[in-house]
XYZ file of C-alpha atoms in Angstrom:
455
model
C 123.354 47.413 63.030
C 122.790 50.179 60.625
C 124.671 49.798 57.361
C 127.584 52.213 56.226
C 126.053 55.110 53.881
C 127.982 57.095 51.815
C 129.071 60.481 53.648
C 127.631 63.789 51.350
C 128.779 66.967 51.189
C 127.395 69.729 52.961
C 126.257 71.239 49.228
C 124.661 67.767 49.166
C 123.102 67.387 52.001
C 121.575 71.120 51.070
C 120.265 69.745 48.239
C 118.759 67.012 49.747
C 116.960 69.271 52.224
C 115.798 71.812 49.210
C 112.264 70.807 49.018
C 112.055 71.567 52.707
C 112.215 75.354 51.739
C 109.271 75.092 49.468
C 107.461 72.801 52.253
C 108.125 75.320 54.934
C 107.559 78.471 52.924
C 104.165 76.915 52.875
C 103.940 76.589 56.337
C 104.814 79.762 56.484
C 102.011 81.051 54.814
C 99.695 79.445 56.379
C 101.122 80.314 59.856
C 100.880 84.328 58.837
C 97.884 83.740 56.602
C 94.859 81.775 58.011
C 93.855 83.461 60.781
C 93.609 86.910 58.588
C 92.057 84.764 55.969
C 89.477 83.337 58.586
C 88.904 86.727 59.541
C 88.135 88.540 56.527
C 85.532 86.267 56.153
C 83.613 86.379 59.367
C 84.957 84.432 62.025
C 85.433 85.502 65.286
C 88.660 85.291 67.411
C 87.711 83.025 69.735
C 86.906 80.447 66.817
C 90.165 80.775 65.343
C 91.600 77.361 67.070
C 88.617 75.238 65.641
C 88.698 76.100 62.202
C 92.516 75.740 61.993
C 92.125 71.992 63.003
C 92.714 70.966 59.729
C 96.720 70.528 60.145
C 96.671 68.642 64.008
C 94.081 66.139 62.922
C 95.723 65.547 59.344
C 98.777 65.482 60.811
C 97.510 63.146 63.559
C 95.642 60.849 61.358
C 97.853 60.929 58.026
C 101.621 60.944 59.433
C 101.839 58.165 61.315
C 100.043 55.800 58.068
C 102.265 57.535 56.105
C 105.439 56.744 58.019
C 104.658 52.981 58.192
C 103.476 52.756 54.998
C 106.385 54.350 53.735
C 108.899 52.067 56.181
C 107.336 49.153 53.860
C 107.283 50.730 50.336
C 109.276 49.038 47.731
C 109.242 50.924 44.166
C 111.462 51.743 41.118
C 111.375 55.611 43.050
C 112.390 54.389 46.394
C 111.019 54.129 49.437
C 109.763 58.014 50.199
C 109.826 59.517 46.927
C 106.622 58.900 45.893
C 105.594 59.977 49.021
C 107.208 63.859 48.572
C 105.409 63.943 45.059
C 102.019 62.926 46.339
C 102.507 65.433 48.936
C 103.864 68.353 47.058
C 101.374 68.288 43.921
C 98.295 68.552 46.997
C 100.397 71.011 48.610
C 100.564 73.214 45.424
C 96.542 73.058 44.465
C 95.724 73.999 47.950
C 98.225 76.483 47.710
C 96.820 78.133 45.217
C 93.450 77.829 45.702
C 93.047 79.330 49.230
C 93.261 82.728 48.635
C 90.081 82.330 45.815
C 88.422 81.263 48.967
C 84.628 82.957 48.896
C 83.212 81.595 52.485
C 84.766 80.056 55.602
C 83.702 76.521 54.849
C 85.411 77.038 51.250
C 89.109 78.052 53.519
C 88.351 75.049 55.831
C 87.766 72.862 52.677
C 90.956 73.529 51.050
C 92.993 74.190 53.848
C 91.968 70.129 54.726
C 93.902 69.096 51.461
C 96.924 72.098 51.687
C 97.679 70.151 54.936
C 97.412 66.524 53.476
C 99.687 67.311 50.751
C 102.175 69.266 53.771
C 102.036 65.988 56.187
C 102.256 63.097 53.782
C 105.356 65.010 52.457
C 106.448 65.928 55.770
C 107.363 62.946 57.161
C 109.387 61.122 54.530
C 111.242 64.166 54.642
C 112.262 63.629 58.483
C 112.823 59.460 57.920
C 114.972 60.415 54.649
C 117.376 61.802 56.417
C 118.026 59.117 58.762
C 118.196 56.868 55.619
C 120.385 58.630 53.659
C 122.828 60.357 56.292
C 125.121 58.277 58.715
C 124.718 58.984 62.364
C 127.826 61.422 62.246
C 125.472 63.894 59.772
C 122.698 63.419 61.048
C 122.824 66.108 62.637
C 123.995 68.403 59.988
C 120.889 67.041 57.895
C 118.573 67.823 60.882
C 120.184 71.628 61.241
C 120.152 71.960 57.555
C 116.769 71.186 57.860
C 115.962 73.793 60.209
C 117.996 76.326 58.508
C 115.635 76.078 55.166
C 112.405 76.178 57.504
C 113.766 79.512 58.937
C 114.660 81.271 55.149
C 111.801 79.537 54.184
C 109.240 81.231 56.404
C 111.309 84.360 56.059
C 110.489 85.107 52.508
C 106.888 83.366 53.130
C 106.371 86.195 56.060
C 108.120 89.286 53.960
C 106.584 88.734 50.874
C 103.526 90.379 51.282
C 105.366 93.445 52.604
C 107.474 93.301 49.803
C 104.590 93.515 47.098
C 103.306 96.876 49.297
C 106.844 98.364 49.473
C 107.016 97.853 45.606
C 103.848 99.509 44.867
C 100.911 97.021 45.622
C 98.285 98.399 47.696
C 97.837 96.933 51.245
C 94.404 97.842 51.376
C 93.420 96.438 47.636
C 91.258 93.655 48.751
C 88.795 91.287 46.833
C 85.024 91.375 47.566
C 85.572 88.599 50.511
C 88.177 91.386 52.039
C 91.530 89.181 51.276
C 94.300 91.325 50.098
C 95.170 90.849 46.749
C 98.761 90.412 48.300
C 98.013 87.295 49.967
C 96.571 86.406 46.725
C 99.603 86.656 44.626
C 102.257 85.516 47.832
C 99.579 82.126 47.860
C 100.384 81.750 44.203
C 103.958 82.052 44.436
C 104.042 78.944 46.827
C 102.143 76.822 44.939
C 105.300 77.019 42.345
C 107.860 76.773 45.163
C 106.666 73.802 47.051
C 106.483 71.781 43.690
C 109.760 72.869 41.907
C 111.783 72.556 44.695
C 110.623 69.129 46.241
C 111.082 67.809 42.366
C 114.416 69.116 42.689
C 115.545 67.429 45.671
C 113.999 63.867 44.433
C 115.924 64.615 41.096
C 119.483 65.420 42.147
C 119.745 63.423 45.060
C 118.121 60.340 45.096
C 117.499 57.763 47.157
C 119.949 55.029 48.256
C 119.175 51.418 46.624
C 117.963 49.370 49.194
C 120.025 46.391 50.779
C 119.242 42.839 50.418
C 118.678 42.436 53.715
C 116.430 45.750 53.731
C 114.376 44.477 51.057
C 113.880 40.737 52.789
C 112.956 42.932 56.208
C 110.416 44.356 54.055
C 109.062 41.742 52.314
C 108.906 39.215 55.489
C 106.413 42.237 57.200
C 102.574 41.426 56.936
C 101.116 43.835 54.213
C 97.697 45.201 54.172
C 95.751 48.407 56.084
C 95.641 45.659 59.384
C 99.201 45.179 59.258
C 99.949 48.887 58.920
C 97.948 49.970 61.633
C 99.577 46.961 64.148
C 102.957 47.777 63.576
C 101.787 51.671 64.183
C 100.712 50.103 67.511
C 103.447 47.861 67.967
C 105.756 51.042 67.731
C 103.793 52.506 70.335
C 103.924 50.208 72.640
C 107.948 49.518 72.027
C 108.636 53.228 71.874
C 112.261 54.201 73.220
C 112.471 56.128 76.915
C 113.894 59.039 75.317
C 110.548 59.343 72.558
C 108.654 58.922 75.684
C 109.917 62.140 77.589
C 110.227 64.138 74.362
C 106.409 63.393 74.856
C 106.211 66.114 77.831
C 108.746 68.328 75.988
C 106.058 68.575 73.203
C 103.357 68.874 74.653
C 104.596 71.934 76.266
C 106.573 73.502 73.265
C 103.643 73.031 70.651
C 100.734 74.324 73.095
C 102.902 77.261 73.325
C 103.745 77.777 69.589
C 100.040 77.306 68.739
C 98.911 80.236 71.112
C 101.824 82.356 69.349
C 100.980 81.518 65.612
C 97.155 81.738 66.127
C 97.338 85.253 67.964
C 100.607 87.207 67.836
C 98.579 89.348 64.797
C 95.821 90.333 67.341
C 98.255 90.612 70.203
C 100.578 93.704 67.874
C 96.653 95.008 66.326
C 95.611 95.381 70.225
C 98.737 96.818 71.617
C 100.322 98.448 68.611
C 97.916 99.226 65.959
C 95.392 100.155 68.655
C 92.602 97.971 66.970
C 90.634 94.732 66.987
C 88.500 95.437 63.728
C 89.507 92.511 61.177
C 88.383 94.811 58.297
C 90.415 97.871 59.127
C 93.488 98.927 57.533
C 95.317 99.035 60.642
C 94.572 95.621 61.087
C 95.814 94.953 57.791
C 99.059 97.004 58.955
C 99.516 94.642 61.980
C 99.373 91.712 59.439
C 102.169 93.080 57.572
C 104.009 93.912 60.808
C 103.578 90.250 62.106
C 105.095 89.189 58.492
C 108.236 91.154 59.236
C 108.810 90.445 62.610
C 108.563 86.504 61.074
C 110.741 87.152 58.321
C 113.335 88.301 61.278
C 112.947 85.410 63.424
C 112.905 83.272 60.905
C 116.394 84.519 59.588
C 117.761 84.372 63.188
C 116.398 80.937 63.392
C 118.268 80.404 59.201
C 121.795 81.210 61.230
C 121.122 80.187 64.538
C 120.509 76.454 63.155
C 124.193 76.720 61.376
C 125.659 77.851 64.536
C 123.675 75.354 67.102
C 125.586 72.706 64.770
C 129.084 72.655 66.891
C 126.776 73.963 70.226
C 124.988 70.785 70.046
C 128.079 68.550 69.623
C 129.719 70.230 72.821
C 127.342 70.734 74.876
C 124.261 68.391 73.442
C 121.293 68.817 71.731
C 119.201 68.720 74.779
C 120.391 71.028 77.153
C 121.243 73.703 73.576
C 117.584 73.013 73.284
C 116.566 74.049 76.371
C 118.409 77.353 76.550
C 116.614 78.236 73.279
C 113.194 77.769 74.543
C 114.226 79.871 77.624
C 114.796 82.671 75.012
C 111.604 82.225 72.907
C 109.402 81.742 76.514
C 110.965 85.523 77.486
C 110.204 86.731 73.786
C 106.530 85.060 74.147
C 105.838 86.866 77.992
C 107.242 90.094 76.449
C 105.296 90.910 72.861
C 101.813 92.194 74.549
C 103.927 94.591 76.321
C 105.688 96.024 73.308
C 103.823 99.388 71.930
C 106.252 99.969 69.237
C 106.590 98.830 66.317
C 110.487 98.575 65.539
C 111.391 97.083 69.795
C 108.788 94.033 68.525
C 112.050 93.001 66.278
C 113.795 92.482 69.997
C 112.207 89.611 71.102
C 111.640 87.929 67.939
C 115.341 87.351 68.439
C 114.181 84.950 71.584
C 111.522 83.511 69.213
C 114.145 82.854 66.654
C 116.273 81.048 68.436
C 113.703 78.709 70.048
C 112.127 77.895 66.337
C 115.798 77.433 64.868
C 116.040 75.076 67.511
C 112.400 73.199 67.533
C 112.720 72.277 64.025
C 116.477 70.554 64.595
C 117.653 69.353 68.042
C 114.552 67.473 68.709
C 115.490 65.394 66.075
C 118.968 64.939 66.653
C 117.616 63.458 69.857
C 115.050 61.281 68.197
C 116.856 60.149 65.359
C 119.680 58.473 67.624
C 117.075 56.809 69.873
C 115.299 54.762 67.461
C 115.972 51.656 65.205
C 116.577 52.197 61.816
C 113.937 49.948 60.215
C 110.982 52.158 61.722
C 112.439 55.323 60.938
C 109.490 56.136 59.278
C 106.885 55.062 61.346
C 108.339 56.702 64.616
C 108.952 59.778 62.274
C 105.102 59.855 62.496
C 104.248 59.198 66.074
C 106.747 61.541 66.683
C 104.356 64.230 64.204
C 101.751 63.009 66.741
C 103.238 64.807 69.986
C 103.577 68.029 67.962
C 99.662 68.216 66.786
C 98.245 66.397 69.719
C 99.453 69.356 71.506
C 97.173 71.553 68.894
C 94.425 69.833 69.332
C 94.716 70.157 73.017
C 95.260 73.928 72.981
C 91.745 74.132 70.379
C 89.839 71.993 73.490
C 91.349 74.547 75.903
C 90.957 77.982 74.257
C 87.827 77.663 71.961
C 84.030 76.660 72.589
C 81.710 75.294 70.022
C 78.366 75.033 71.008
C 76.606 72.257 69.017
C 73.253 72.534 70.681
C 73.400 69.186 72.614
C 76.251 69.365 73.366
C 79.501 71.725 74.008
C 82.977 71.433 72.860
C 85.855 73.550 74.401
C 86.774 74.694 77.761
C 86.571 78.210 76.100
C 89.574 79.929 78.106
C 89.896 82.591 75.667
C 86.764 84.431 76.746
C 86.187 82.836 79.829
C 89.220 83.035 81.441
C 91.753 85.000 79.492
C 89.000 87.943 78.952
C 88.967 87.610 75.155
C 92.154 89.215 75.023
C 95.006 87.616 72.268
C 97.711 89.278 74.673
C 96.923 86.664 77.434
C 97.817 83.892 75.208
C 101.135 84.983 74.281
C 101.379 84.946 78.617
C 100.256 81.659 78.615
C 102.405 80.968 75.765
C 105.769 82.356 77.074
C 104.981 80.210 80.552
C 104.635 76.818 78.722
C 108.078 77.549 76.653
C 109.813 77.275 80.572
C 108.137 74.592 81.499
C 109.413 72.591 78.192
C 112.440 74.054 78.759
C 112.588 72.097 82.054
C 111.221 69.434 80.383
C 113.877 68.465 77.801
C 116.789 68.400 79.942
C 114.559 65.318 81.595
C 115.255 62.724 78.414
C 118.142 61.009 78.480
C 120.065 62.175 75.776
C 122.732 59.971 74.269
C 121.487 57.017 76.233
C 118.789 55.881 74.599
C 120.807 55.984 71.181
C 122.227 52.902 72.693
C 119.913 50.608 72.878
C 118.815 50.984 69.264
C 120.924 48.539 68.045
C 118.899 45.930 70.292
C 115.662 47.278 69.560
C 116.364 46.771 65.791
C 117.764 42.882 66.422
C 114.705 42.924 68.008
């Protein structure tokens, strides 16, 4: 059985959560960012899903480790501390040096350690919750959670507009075309995502482990073997309800990865009027994007407060599923949007369904496993969302290698090298994980972790 932790206050648990906000505010910026970034330097649309594979296969590969390594970790910081420094001091360099970037292999270079430092903090993050919060605030923790990812990626999105409404230039660019905005928002997360993880670590810290905690730790097998068996092991003992979150993701990230990688080219085509990565009006439809973020992102800031007594009354699953209802209508109904202030409509939908991606999955999750792999199922769990990614980089891009070819390459093959197509595709996968969700036993499978951890 779990032990009895101390219940926090809700300023507590916000404080615990604080170095999300600098975590997701990077996010952020790299969600609004890269695909601009990639584009001022060359790169053509259709290769925008290969070069942004940095994130699902550093997620996939780093997560997981992380979470079992971290499950095992015995030091005079606790468990994941060490951990969210590691991960915030790569975070920051990468942070700052990506908008120096001089050639697409430099942006793919440090955009490979920006998302290093994002996962191995990442995940600690999620398992610290269920370590420090009882199962009765869990679910606050979770929300809260969600509720600094959506301010976060608010101001991450509005900055840049910001600098231009207070004088900047929009159209001020460096010899490699990248707005000196970006520039200076880049270098304003690189402080954020350090000072406010530190912050977190320092005023809350973590719980002293048990005496029976520490002997669970210390009977486990130690070495890079043993870490990768009990990765398997967890795998192979994974609770039904992980299981058919599985299909939920696999859905809900393909569709989130078409948004993110073209909802800029979707407004610049149907908007703005313009495909040419070096135009101002492009640059306009970047700034545009960054508002209509900031927006969804603040609807997704309140939404997550108010999904808190929605979830207990009606569950997290079926609250979920409404949500991604909303944010699959949004999805189908940007590329049909010619003006500029109705796009702020349906990023209502979107910020609804992020509010709720980024908290009642968890709530589900976090009640179906045992407590002693928190961290390690933390990490498979990261492996449905960027699996997903990877899958949607197969689909839409082609890289041609000379022996061989890699990619379906459905975005100019089948969807007519056309950004609006993917937000269709996008809006149509959002139902079908809506449908999806309200398939996992919720509530059931919290159950049986009891057994699984006796186990």
């Amino acid at each position: 059985m779990e032990s009895h932790r101390p219940q926090l206050s809700l300023p507590r648990i916000l404080e615990m959560n604080l170095g999300f906000l600098g975590l997701q505010f990077s996010f952020g910026l790299q969600q609004g960012n890269m695909g601009p970034i990639y584009s001022y330097l060359g790169a053509d649309e259709s290769q925008l899903p290969i070069l942004q594979l940095a994130g699902p296969i550093t997620g996939l590969l780093i997560q997981p480790i992380i979470g079992a390594m971290s499950d095992r970790t015995q030091s005079r910081w606790g468990r994941r501390t060490p951990y969210f420094l590691i991960g915030a001091v790569l975070c920051s360099l990468g942070l700052f040096f990506m908008p120096l970037s001089s050639s697409i292999l430099m942006a793919v270079s440090v955009l490979w350690i920006l998302d290093a430092g994002n996962n191995i903090t990442m995940e600690p993050y999620r398992a610290y919750v269920s370590d420090r919060l009882n199962p009765n605030q869990r679910q606050a923790g979770f929300l809260t959670q969600s509720a600094f990812t959506g301010l976060a990626q608010c101001l991450a999105f509005l900055t840049p507009s910001l600098l231009v409404w207070f004088g900047m230039n929009q159209d001020w660019v460096d010899e490699h075309n990248i707005p000196y905005t970006t520039r200076v928002v880049f270098m304003i997360g690189a402080v954020l995502s350090l000072a406010t993880i530190l912050w977190s670590v320092l005023r809350v810290r973590e719980l002293p482990l048990t005496a029976a905690e520490r002997a669970h730790i210390e009977a486990q097998p130690k070495g890079v073997a043993a870490t990768f068996a009990e990765i398997g092991c967890a795998i192979r003992d994974m609770p039904p309800a992980m299981r058919k979150l599985a299909v939920m993701s696999l859905f809900q990230w393909f569709a989130m990865s078409g948004y993110w990688g073209y909802v800029i080219y979707s407004i610049g085509r149907s908007v703005y009027d313009t495909a040419d990565p070096t135009s101002s009006a492009f640059r306009s439809a970047v700034l545009t994007n960054g508002e209509m973020a900031a927006f969804y992102n603040a609807v997704a800031f309140l939404g997550a407060f108010l999904m808190v007594p929605l979830a207990r009354r009606w569950g997290a699953g079926p609250l979920h599923a409404l949500c991604l209802i909303a944010g699959g209508i949004a999805f189908l109904s940007i590329p049909h949007v010619t003006d500029k202030a109705m796009l702020f409509l349906p990023a209502i939908g979107t910020g609804l369904a992020w509010g709720s991606i980024m908290g009642n999955p968890y709530v589900i999750l976090s009640n179906a496993i045992p407590p002693q792999r928190t961290g390690v199922y933390m990490g498979i769990f990261n492996m449905m969302i960027v699996i997903p990614m990877l899958v949607f980089a197969a689909v839409m891009s082609e890289l041609n290698l000379g022996f061989v070819t890699i990619g379906l390459g459905a975005y100019d093959h089948l969807l007519g090298h056309d950004p609006r197509n993917v937000l269709t595709v996008s809006g149509v996968c959002m139902f079908l994980a809506a449908l999806a969700v309200l398939w996992v036993p919720e509530g059931r499978a919290s159950a049986r972790a009891p057994e699984l951890a006796a186990a």
